[in-house]
Amino acid sequence: MKKMICIITAAALLAAALAGCGPAPAPQKTVQIGIVQHVEHPSLTTIRESIIEELNRLGLGDRVKIDYKNAQGDASNLNTIVTQFVADGKNLLVPIATPSAQAAAAATKTIPIIFASVSDPVTAGLVQDLQITDGNITGVSNPIPVDKIIELGQQMTPGIKTLGVVYCNGETNSFSSVEKLKRYAADHNLALIEATIANSSELRQAAQSLVGRVDALFTPNDNVVATAMTTFSDVAIQVGLPLYVGADSLVADGGLATVGIDYAVLGRQVAAMIKDFIDGKTIADLPVQSMTDFAKIINTHTAQQLGLRLSQDVLQDAQLIGS
């Protein structure tokens, strides 16, 4: 009788233990992410690399499978890439720069999209309000502080009365920055002369058309200009015109200075949003974030070529390139 009781008790304990364990946890689903970059551009590449590095640092390396494509500045390539991402059933699209985000938004209204580096998501037609993401798209915006850039320009090269502005007329992000510049100029008695381009081959001629008519040059974070920035900076240096720009990579390619963002930080911010999405938040839970931490970046080699002596006030807290 005692032997029977022991057998029954052991069986009961085993059953209780198995019941306590419950079913084995389901394996985590791999999230298929399509990253599309509009053009080869150091700032955009920094964003992409930072996103991937931060996802790994956040412990998501084994949970995501990334498919990266570069459109090489070709709009038809861009449309083909995002259309293929949609056809492949990606779980998330991560377009880098405004043209990529617009192409992704046009390609799908159902697959979630988290964009990176869009200067003005509202003007670009991606969202109606930065705080309301009731569609399938959100992301991190990098508004260009044109007022701070021009103020730095007036500090570095005083006496700017007329500013020559070069940008691609097909880029929404550039148009948005130039509109901000126009409002600033109207309030500060600053004249603007615009020279627009459709492709990078027109950049030299556009820059040369402003020589003798302006006191300084400016270009926003324009992707088309970026692909031939050394051409632009060469023209500016040859004629002794300071060239102020909207991105750190444009300073590295010969522009004189900017007040811009750290694109590695932007990439990490995008990765954090991706993690929130993977952890269960919806696009509606993730309003558009805007970068607000700006850095003063100066190319000291360009300054030397222009014959500028930079004061300690200008150099204070600046990131120096070319020294």
mmCIF file of C-alpha atoms in Angstrom:
data_model
loop_
_atom_site.group_PDB
_atom_site.id
_atom_site.type_symbol
_atom_site.label_atom_id
_atom_site.label_comp_id
_atom_site.label_asym_id
_atom_site.label_seq_id
_atom_site.Cartn_x
_atom_site.Cartn_y
_atom_site.Cartn_z
ATOM 1 C CA MET A 1 0.000 0.000 0.000
ATOM 2 C CA LYS A 2 2.820 2.423 0.852
ATOM 3 C CA LYS A 3 4.527 1.590 -2.436
ATOM 4 C CA MET A 4 1.329 2.447 -4.358
ATOM 5 C CA ILE A 5 1.038 5.797 -2.543
ATOM 6 C CA CYS A 6 4.651 6.669 -3.422
ATOM 7 C CA ILE A 7 4.066 5.889 -7.096
ATOM 8 C CA ILE A 8 0.917 8.012 -7.175
ATOM 9 C CA THR A 9 2.663 10.868 -5.374
ATOM 10 C CA ALA A 10 5.614 10.811 -7.778
ATOM 11 C CA ALA A 11 3.285 10.842 -10.761
ATOM 12 C CA ALA A 12 1.342 13.752 -9.306
ATOM 13 C CA LEU A 13 4.510 15.732 -8.690
ATOM 14 C CA LEU A 14 5.721 15.117 -12.246
ATOM 15 C CA ALA A 15 2.372 16.231 -13.679
ATOM 16 C CA ALA A 16 2.432 19.375 -11.547
ATOM 17 C CA ALA A 17 5.958 20.175 -12.663
ATOM 18 C CA LEU A 18 5.041 19.764 -16.312
ATOM 19 C CA ALA A 19 1.959 21.888 -15.853
ATOM 20 C CA GLY A 20 4.053 24.618 -14.224
ATOM 21 C CA CYS A 21 6.436 24.703 -17.177
ATOM 22 C CA GLY A 22 3.626 25.397 -19.649
ATOM 23 C CA PRO A 23 4.175 25.372 -23.429
ATOM 24 C CA ALA A 24 7.613 26.187 -24.788
ATOM 25 C CA PRO A 25 7.948 29.877 -25.789
ATOM 26 C CA ALA A 26 7.405 30.548 -29.482
ATOM 27 C CA PRO A 27 10.576 31.499 -31.345
ATOM 28 C CA GLN A 28 10.956 35.229 -31.977
ATOM 29 C CA LYS A 29 9.989 36.299 -35.467
ATOM 30 C CA THR A 30 12.770 37.743 -37.613
ATOM 31 C CA VAL A 31 11.862 41.263 -38.702
ATOM 32 C CA GLN A 32 12.601 41.834 -42.388
ATOM 33 C CA ILE A 33 13.815 45.439 -42.840
ATOM 34 C CA GLY A 34 14.374 47.128 -46.180
ATOM 35 C CA ILE A 35 16.763 50.094 -46.021
ATOM 36 C CA VAL A 36 16.904 52.283 -49.117
ATOM 37 C CA GLN A 37 19.380 55.105 -49.615
ATOM 38 C CA HIS A 38 18.666 57.662 -52.331
ATOM 39 C CA VAL A 39 22.263 58.447 -53.268
ATOM 40 C CA GLU A 40 25.866 57.780 -52.253
ATOM 41 C CA HIS A 41 26.539 60.560 -49.744
ATOM 42 C CA PRO A 42 28.809 60.496 -46.646
ATOM 43 C CA SER A 43 26.124 61.872 -44.306
ATOM 44 C CA LEU A 44 23.518 59.367 -45.498
ATOM 45 C CA THR A 45 26.008 56.514 -45.280
ATOM 46 C CA THR A 46 26.829 57.561 -41.709
ATOM 47 C CA ILE A 47 23.125 57.378 -40.860
ATOM 48 C CA ARG A 48 22.770 53.878 -42.322
ATOM 49 C CA GLU A 49 25.877 52.531 -40.618
ATOM 50 C CA SER A 50 24.833 54.098 -37.325
ATOM 51 C CA ILE A 51 21.368 52.516 -37.544
ATOM 52 C CA ILE A 52 22.845 49.056 -38.059
ATOM 53 C CA GLU A 53 25.487 49.473 -35.347
ATOM 54 C CA GLU A 54 22.921 50.700 -32.840
ATOM 55 C CA LEU A 55 20.493 47.859 -33.616
ATOM 56 C CA ASN A 56 23.318 45.437 -32.842
ATOM 57 C CA ARG A 57 24.191 47.320 -29.652
ATOM 58 C CA LEU A 58 20.540 47.154 -28.590
ATOM 59 C CA GLY A 59 20.662 43.365 -28.925
ATOM 60 C CA LEU A 60 18.538 43.182 -32.069
ATOM 61 C CA GLY A 61 21.173 41.800 -34.415
ATOM 62 C CA ASP A 62 19.668 38.307 -34.334
ATOM 63 C CA ARG A 63 16.081 39.559 -34.594
ATOM 64 C CA VAL A 64 16.400 41.604 -37.763
ATOM 65 C CA LYS A 65 17.388 40.794 -41.314
ATOM 66 C CA ILE A 66 18.426 43.887 -43.230
ATOM 67 C CA ASP A 67 18.251 44.252 -47.006
ATOM 68 C CA TYR A 68 20.063 47.424 -48.093
ATOM 69 C CA LYS A 69 19.803 49.024 -51.545
ATOM 70 C CA ASN A 70 21.203 52.270 -52.991
ATOM 71 C CA ALA A 71 19.410 54.003 -55.869
ATOM 72 C CA GLN A 72 22.573 55.884 -56.918
ATOM 73 C CA GLY A 73 20.590 59.082 -57.358
ATOM 74 C CA ASP A 74 18.281 57.592 -59.999
ATOM 75 C CA ALA A 75 14.554 58.107 -59.367
ATOM 76 C CA SER A 76 13.555 55.089 -61.457
ATOM 77 C CA ASN A 77 15.971 52.904 -59.473
ATOM 78 C CA LEU A 78 14.470 54.254 -56.283
ATOM 79 C CA ASN A 79 10.933 53.336 -57.324
ATOM 80 C CA THR A 80 12.062 49.881 -58.438
ATOM 81 C CA ILE A 81 13.785 49.226 -55.106
ATOM 82 C CA VAL A 82 10.849 50.179 -52.885
ATOM 83 C CA THR A 83 8.384 48.347 -55.141
ATOM 84 C CA GLN A 84 10.506 45.205 -54.803
ATOM 85 C CA PHE A 85 10.695 45.640 -51.022
ATOM 86 C CA VAL A 86 6.896 45.752 -50.926
ATOM 87 C CA ALA A 87 6.617 42.698 -53.178
ATOM 88 C CA ASP A 88 9.075 40.821 -50.947
ATOM 89 C CA GLY A 89 6.818 41.434 -47.951
ATOM 90 C CA LYS A 90 9.245 43.414 -45.819
ATOM 91 C CA ASN A 91 7.958 44.034 -42.284
ATOM 92 C CA LEU A 92 9.465 47.542 -42.119
ATOM 93 C CA LEU A 93 10.879 50.053 -44.600
ATOM 94 C CA VAL A 94 13.612 52.497 -43.549
ATOM 95 C CA PRO A 95 14.152 55.105 -46.278
ATOM 96 C CA ILE A 96 17.062 57.514 -45.852
ATOM 97 C CA ALA A 97 16.548 61.089 -47.164
ATOM 98 C CA THR A 98 13.411 62.782 -48.481
ATOM 99 C CA PRO A 99 13.278 61.272 -52.020
ATOM 100 C CA SER A 100 13.557 57.758 -50.561
ATOM 101 C CA ALA A 101 10.832 58.459 -48.000
ATOM 102 C CA GLN A 102 8.501 59.861 -50.650
ATOM 103 C CA ALA A 103 9.069 56.824 -52.883
ATOM 104 C CA ALA A 104 8.380 54.442 -49.983
ATOM 105 C CA ALA A 105 5.225 56.325 -48.989
ATOM 106 C CA ALA A 106 3.958 56.143 -52.580
ATOM 107 C CA ALA A 107 4.694 52.416 -52.791
ATOM 108 C CA THR A 108 2.738 51.238 -49.733
ATOM 109 C CA LYS A 109 0.052 52.405 -47.352
ATOM 110 C CA THR A 110 0.222 49.288 -45.183
ATOM 111 C CA ILE A 111 3.856 48.351 -44.522
ATOM 112 C CA PRO A 112 5.223 50.476 -41.641
ATOM 113 C CA ILE A 113 7.835 53.076 -42.606
ATOM 114 C CA ILE A 114 10.371 54.761 -40.316
ATOM 115 C CA PHE A 115 12.281 57.382 -42.284
ATOM 116 C CA ALA A 116 15.632 59.004 -41.546
ATOM 117 C CA SER A 117 16.885 62.488 -42.458
ATOM 118 C CA VAL A 118 13.805 64.240 -43.832
ATOM 119 C CA SER A 119 14.112 67.994 -43.308
ATOM 120 C CA ASP A 120 10.397 68.803 -43.518
ATOM 121 C CA PRO A 121 8.082 65.757 -43.415
ATOM 122 C CA VAL A 122 4.969 67.923 -43.651
ATOM 123 C CA THR A 123 6.044 69.811 -46.791
ATOM 124 C CA ALA A 124 7.262 66.515 -48.238
ATOM 125 C CA GLY A 125 3.708 65.176 -47.897
ATOM 126 C CA LEU A 126 4.684 62.328 -45.583
ATOM 127 C CA VAL A 127 2.632 63.385 -42.549
ATOM 128 C CA GLN A 128 0.040 66.080 -41.926
ATOM 129 C CA ASP A 129 1.355 66.834 -38.449
ATOM 130 C CA LEU A 130 4.582 65.870 -36.696
ATOM 131 C CA GLN A 131 2.662 64.776 -33.599
ATOM 132 C CA ILE A 132 -0.002 62.741 -35.405
ATOM 133 C CA THR A 133 1.167 59.631 -37.249
ATOM 134 C CA ASP A 134 -2.173 58.073 -38.131
ATOM 135 C CA GLY A 135 -0.880 56.548 -41.375
ATOM 136 C CA ASN A 136 1.924 54.030 -41.809
ATOM 137 C CA ILE A 137 4.858 56.438 -41.613
ATOM 138 C CA THR A 138 6.990 58.204 -39.021
ATOM 139 C CA GLY A 139 10.679 58.806 -38.451
ATOM 140 C CA VAL A 140 13.390 61.263 -37.487
ATOM 141 C CA SER A 141 13.504 64.714 -39.075
ATOM 142 C CA ASN A 142 16.620 66.861 -39.420
ATOM 143 C CA PRO A 143 15.421 70.454 -39.908
ATOM 144 C CA ILE A 144 18.208 72.700 -41.135
ATOM 145 C CA PRO A 145 18.799 75.733 -38.857
ATOM 146 C CA VAL A 146 19.326 78.181 -41.727
ATOM 147 C CA ASP A 147 19.110 81.145 -39.360
ATOM 148 C CA LYS A 148 22.005 79.840 -37.253
ATOM 149 C CA ILE A 149 24.061 79.071 -40.375
ATOM 150 C CA ILE A 150 23.668 82.573 -41.792
ATOM 151 C CA GLU A 151 24.334 84.117 -38.383
ATOM 152 C CA LEU A 152 27.578 82.124 -38.245
ATOM 153 C CA GLY A 153 28.357 83.362 -41.754
ATOM 154 C CA GLN A 154 27.884 86.975 -40.708
ATOM 155 C CA GLN A 155 30.195 86.348 -37.762
ATOM 156 C CA MET A 156 32.910 84.678 -39.863
ATOM 157 C CA THR A 157 32.680 86.958 -42.907
ATOM 158 C CA PRO A 158 30.888 90.168 -41.857
ATOM 159 C CA GLY A 159 29.158 92.347 -44.419
ATOM 160 C CA ILE A 160 27.125 89.782 -46.324
ATOM 161 C CA LYS A 161 24.402 91.770 -48.086
ATOM 162 C CA THR A 162 23.637 89.464 -50.992
ATOM 163 C CA LEU A 163 23.655 85.681 -50.723
ATOM 164 C CA GLY A 164 23.819 83.310 -53.684
ATOM 165 C CA VAL A 165 21.753 80.159 -53.157
ATOM 166 C CA VAL A 166 22.322 76.992 -55.192
ATOM 167 C CA TYR A 167 20.036 73.959 -54.922
ATOM 168 C CA CYS A 168 18.220 71.298 -56.924
ATOM 169 C CA ASN A 169 14.716 72.432 -57.813
ATOM 170 C CA GLY A 170 13.487 68.846 -57.641
ATOM 171 C CA GLU A 171 14.358 68.239 -53.986
ATOM 172 C CA THR A 172 11.576 68.978 -51.495
ATOM 173 C CA ASN A 173 14.008 69.132 -48.579
ATOM 174 C CA SER A 174 16.045 71.840 -50.302
ATOM 175 C CA PHE A 175 12.948 73.806 -51.268
ATOM 176 C CA SER A 176 11.805 73.772 -47.641
ATOM 177 C CA SER A 177 15.175 75.053 -46.395
ATOM 178 C CA VAL A 178 15.267 77.796 -49.018
ATOM 179 C CA GLU A 179 11.771 78.922 -48.016
ATOM 180 C CA LYS A 180 13.002 79.266 -44.429
ATOM 181 C CA LEU A 181 15.985 81.218 -45.729
ATOM 182 C CA LYS A 182 13.697 83.581 -47.641
ATOM 183 C CA ARG A 183 11.738 84.347 -44.486
ATOM 184 C CA TYR A 184 14.953 84.957 -42.573
ATOM 185 C CA ALA A 185 16.326 87.165 -45.363
ATOM 186 C CA ALA A 186 13.167 89.284 -45.447
ATOM 187 C CA ASP A 187 13.500 89.965 -41.720
ATOM 188 C CA HIS A 188 17.228 90.781 -41.867
ATOM 189 C CA ASN A 189 17.584 92.933 -44.979
ATOM 190 C CA LEU A 190 19.427 90.183 -46.839
ATOM 191 C CA ALA A 191 19.080 89.872 -50.626
ATOM 192 C CA LEU A 192 19.018 86.420 -52.226
ATOM 193 C CA ILE A 193 19.918 85.360 -55.756
ATOM 194 C CA GLU A 194 18.935 81.790 -56.614
ATOM 195 C CA ALA A 195 20.566 79.430 -59.102
ATOM 196 C CA THR A 196 18.709 76.136 -59.393
ATOM 197 C CA ILE A 197 19.951 72.940 -60.998
ATOM 198 C CA ALA A 198 18.285 69.750 -62.201
ATOM 199 C CA ASN A 199 21.367 67.528 -61.960
ATOM 200 C CA SER A 200 24.938 67.681 -60.716
ATOM 201 C CA SER A 201 26.398 68.384 -64.181
ATOM 202 C CA GLU A 202 24.830 71.853 -64.015
ATOM 203 C CA LEU A 203 26.459 72.764 -60.700
ATOM 204 C CA ARG A 204 29.629 74.437 -61.982
ATOM 205 C CA GLN A 205 27.723 76.692 -64.367
ATOM 206 C CA ALA A 206 25.190 77.601 -61.664
ATOM 207 C CA ALA A 207 27.961 78.543 -59.236
ATOM 208 C CA GLN A 208 29.829 80.561 -61.836
ATOM 209 C CA SER A 209 26.640 82.455 -62.719
ATOM 210 C CA LEU A 210 26.670 83.973 -59.223
ATOM 211 C CA VAL A 211 30.274 85.172 -59.258
ATOM 212 C CA GLY A 212 30.498 88.943 -59.027
ATOM 213 C CA ARG A 213 26.879 89.261 -57.956
ATOM 214 C CA VAL A 214 26.965 87.978 -54.371
ATOM 215 C CA ASP A 215 28.986 88.324 -51.177
ATOM 216 C CA ALA A 216 28.706 84.683 -50.138
ATOM 217 C CA LEU A 217 27.208 81.379 -51.271
ATOM 218 C CA PHE A 218 24.840 78.918 -49.605
ATOM 219 C CA THR A 219 23.475 75.475 -50.317
ATOM 220 C CA PRO A 220 21.156 73.458 -48.025
ATOM 221 C CA ASN A 221 21.522 69.719 -47.377
ATOM 222 C CA ASP A 222 20.913 69.065 -51.060
ATOM 223 C CA ASN A 223 21.576 65.510 -52.245
ATOM 224 C CA VAL A 224 22.255 66.513 -55.864
ATOM 225 C CA VAL A 225 24.696 69.247 -54.876
ATOM 226 C CA ALA A 226 26.376 66.797 -52.485
ATOM 227 C CA THR A 227 27.302 64.442 -55.315
ATOM 228 C CA ALA A 228 29.440 67.190 -56.901
ATOM 229 C CA MET A 229 30.220 69.335 -53.864
ATOM 230 C CA THR A 230 33.957 69.473 -54.556
ATOM 231 C CA THR A 231 33.154 71.165 -57.875
ATOM 232 C CA PHE A 232 31.093 73.794 -56.074
ATOM 233 C CA SER A 233 33.708 74.397 -53.376
ATOM 234 C CA ASP A 234 36.489 74.638 -55.969
ATOM 235 C CA VAL A 235 34.623 77.428 -57.783
ATOM 236 C CA ALA A 236 33.965 79.261 -54.503
ATOM 237 C CA ILE A 237 37.578 79.063 -53.359
ATOM 238 C CA GLN A 238 38.947 80.137 -56.742
ATOM 239 C CA VAL A 239 36.911 83.368 -56.677
ATOM 240 C CA GLY A 240 37.287 83.949 -52.937
ATOM 241 C CA LEU A 241 33.642 83.485 -51.929
ATOM 242 C CA PRO A 242 32.736 81.896 -48.579
ATOM 243 C CA LEU A 243 30.401 78.943 -49.090
ATOM 244 C CA TYR A 244 28.072 78.088 -46.218
ATOM 245 C CA VAL A 245 26.287 74.749 -46.289
ATOM 246 C CA GLY A 246 23.595 72.687 -44.618
ATOM 247 C CA ALA A 247 25.474 69.481 -43.731
ATOM 248 C CA ASP A 248 28.742 68.421 -42.140
ATOM 249 C CA SER A 249 29.738 66.290 -45.147
ATOM 250 C CA LEU A 250 29.515 69.389 -47.364
ATOM 251 C CA VAL A 251 31.990 71.112 -45.038
ATOM 252 C CA ALA A 252 34.283 68.097 -45.357
ATOM 253 C CA ASP A 253 34.069 68.477 -49.143
ATOM 254 C CA GLY A 254 35.265 72.069 -49.082
ATOM 255 C CA GLY A 255 32.391 74.160 -47.774
ATOM 256 C CA LEU A 256 33.478 76.779 -45.261
ATOM 257 C CA ALA A 257 31.108 76.115 -42.377
ATOM 258 C CA THR A 258 27.732 74.968 -41.137
ATOM 259 C CA VAL A 259 25.644 74.668 -38.033
ATOM 260 C CA GLY A 260 24.384 71.143 -38.426
ATOM 261 C CA ILE A 261 23.579 67.843 -36.834
ATOM 262 C CA ASP A 262 25.575 64.770 -35.947
ATOM 263 C CA TYR A 263 24.319 62.142 -38.400
ATOM 264 C CA ALA A 264 25.603 59.295 -36.216
ATOM 265 C CA VAL A 265 23.289 60.544 -33.461
ATOM 266 C CA LEU A 266 20.421 60.698 -35.965
ATOM 267 C CA GLY A 267 21.048 57.080 -36.957
ATOM 268 C CA ARG A 268 20.995 55.960 -33.334
ATOM 269 C CA GLN A 269 17.729 57.815 -32.818
ATOM 270 C CA VAL A 270 16.192 56.001 -35.797
ATOM 271 C CA ALA A 271 17.423 52.667 -34.425
ATOM 272 C CA ALA A 272 15.732 53.433 -31.095
ATOM 273 C CA MET A 273 12.439 54.008 -32.941
ATOM 274 C CA ILE A 274 12.912 50.719 -34.796
ATOM 275 C CA LYS A 275 13.413 48.958 -31.460
ATOM 276 C CA ASP A 276 10.208 50.500 -30.112
ATOM 277 C CA PHE A 277 8.389 49.198 -33.191
ATOM 278 C CA ILE A 278 9.856 45.705 -32.825
ATOM 279 C CA ASP A 279 8.930 45.726 -29.132
ATOM 280 C CA GLY A 280 5.284 46.237 -30.035
ATOM 281 C CA LYS A 281 4.620 49.937 -30.502
ATOM 282 C CA THR A 282 2.644 50.942 -33.573
ATOM 283 C CA ILE A 283 3.431 53.802 -35.925
ATOM 284 C CA ALA A 284 0.593 55.733 -34.275
ATOM 285 C CA ASP A 285 2.470 55.386 -30.966
ATOM 286 C CA LEU A 286 5.604 56.949 -32.493
ATOM 287 C CA PRO A 287 5.278 60.644 -33.436
ATOM 288 C CA VAL A 288 7.922 62.168 -35.681
ATOM 289 C CA GLN A 289 11.071 63.121 -33.785
ATOM 290 C CA SER A 290 13.148 66.174 -34.705
ATOM 291 C CA MET A 291 16.870 66.581 -34.162
ATOM 292 C CA THR A 292 17.616 69.646 -32.048
ATOM 293 C CA ASP A 293 21.263 69.209 -31.071
ATOM 294 C CA PHE A 294 23.373 71.245 -33.486
ATOM 295 C CA ALA A 295 27.130 71.613 -33.809
ATOM 296 C CA LYS A 296 29.255 74.373 -35.353
ATOM 297 C CA ILE A 297 31.522 72.792 -37.980
ATOM 298 C CA ILE A 298 34.284 74.721 -39.751
ATOM 299 C CA ASN A 299 36.734 73.722 -42.466
ATOM 300 C CA THR A 300 39.950 75.449 -41.401
ATOM 301 C CA HIS A 301 41.743 74.479 -44.628
ATOM 302 C CA THR A 302 39.063 76.236 -46.678
ATOM 303 C CA ALA A 303 39.288 79.240 -44.360
ATOM 304 C CA GLN A 304 43.044 79.362 -44.959
ATOM 305 C CA GLN A 305 42.559 79.170 -48.735
ATOM 306 C CA LEU A 306 40.153 82.107 -48.506
ATOM 307 C CA GLY A 307 42.641 84.073 -46.428
ATOM 308 C CA LEU A 308 40.362 84.217 -43.388
ATOM 309 C CA ARG A 309 41.653 84.663 -39.851
ATOM 310 C CA LEU A 310 39.188 83.059 -37.489
ATOM 311 C CA SER A 311 38.609 84.665 -34.112
ATOM 312 C CA GLN A 312 38.514 82.733 -30.866
ATOM 313 C CA ASP A 313 34.791 83.518 -30.613
ATOM 314 C CA VAL A 314 34.230 81.753 -33.931
ATOM 315 C CA LEU A 315 36.467 78.799 -33.049
ATOM 316 C CA GLN A 316 34.985 78.319 -29.595
ATOM 317 C CA ASP A 317 33.087 75.005 -29.313
ATOM 318 C CA ALA A 318 33.499 74.384 -33.056
ATOM 319 C CA GLN A 319 34.300 71.038 -34.666
ATOM 320 C CA LEU A 320 37.286 71.712 -36.924
ATOM 321 C CA ILE A 321 37.823 69.892 -40.211
ATOM 322 C CA GLY A 322 40.952 70.116 -42.332
ATOM 323 C CA SER A 323 43.289 71.337 -39.615
#
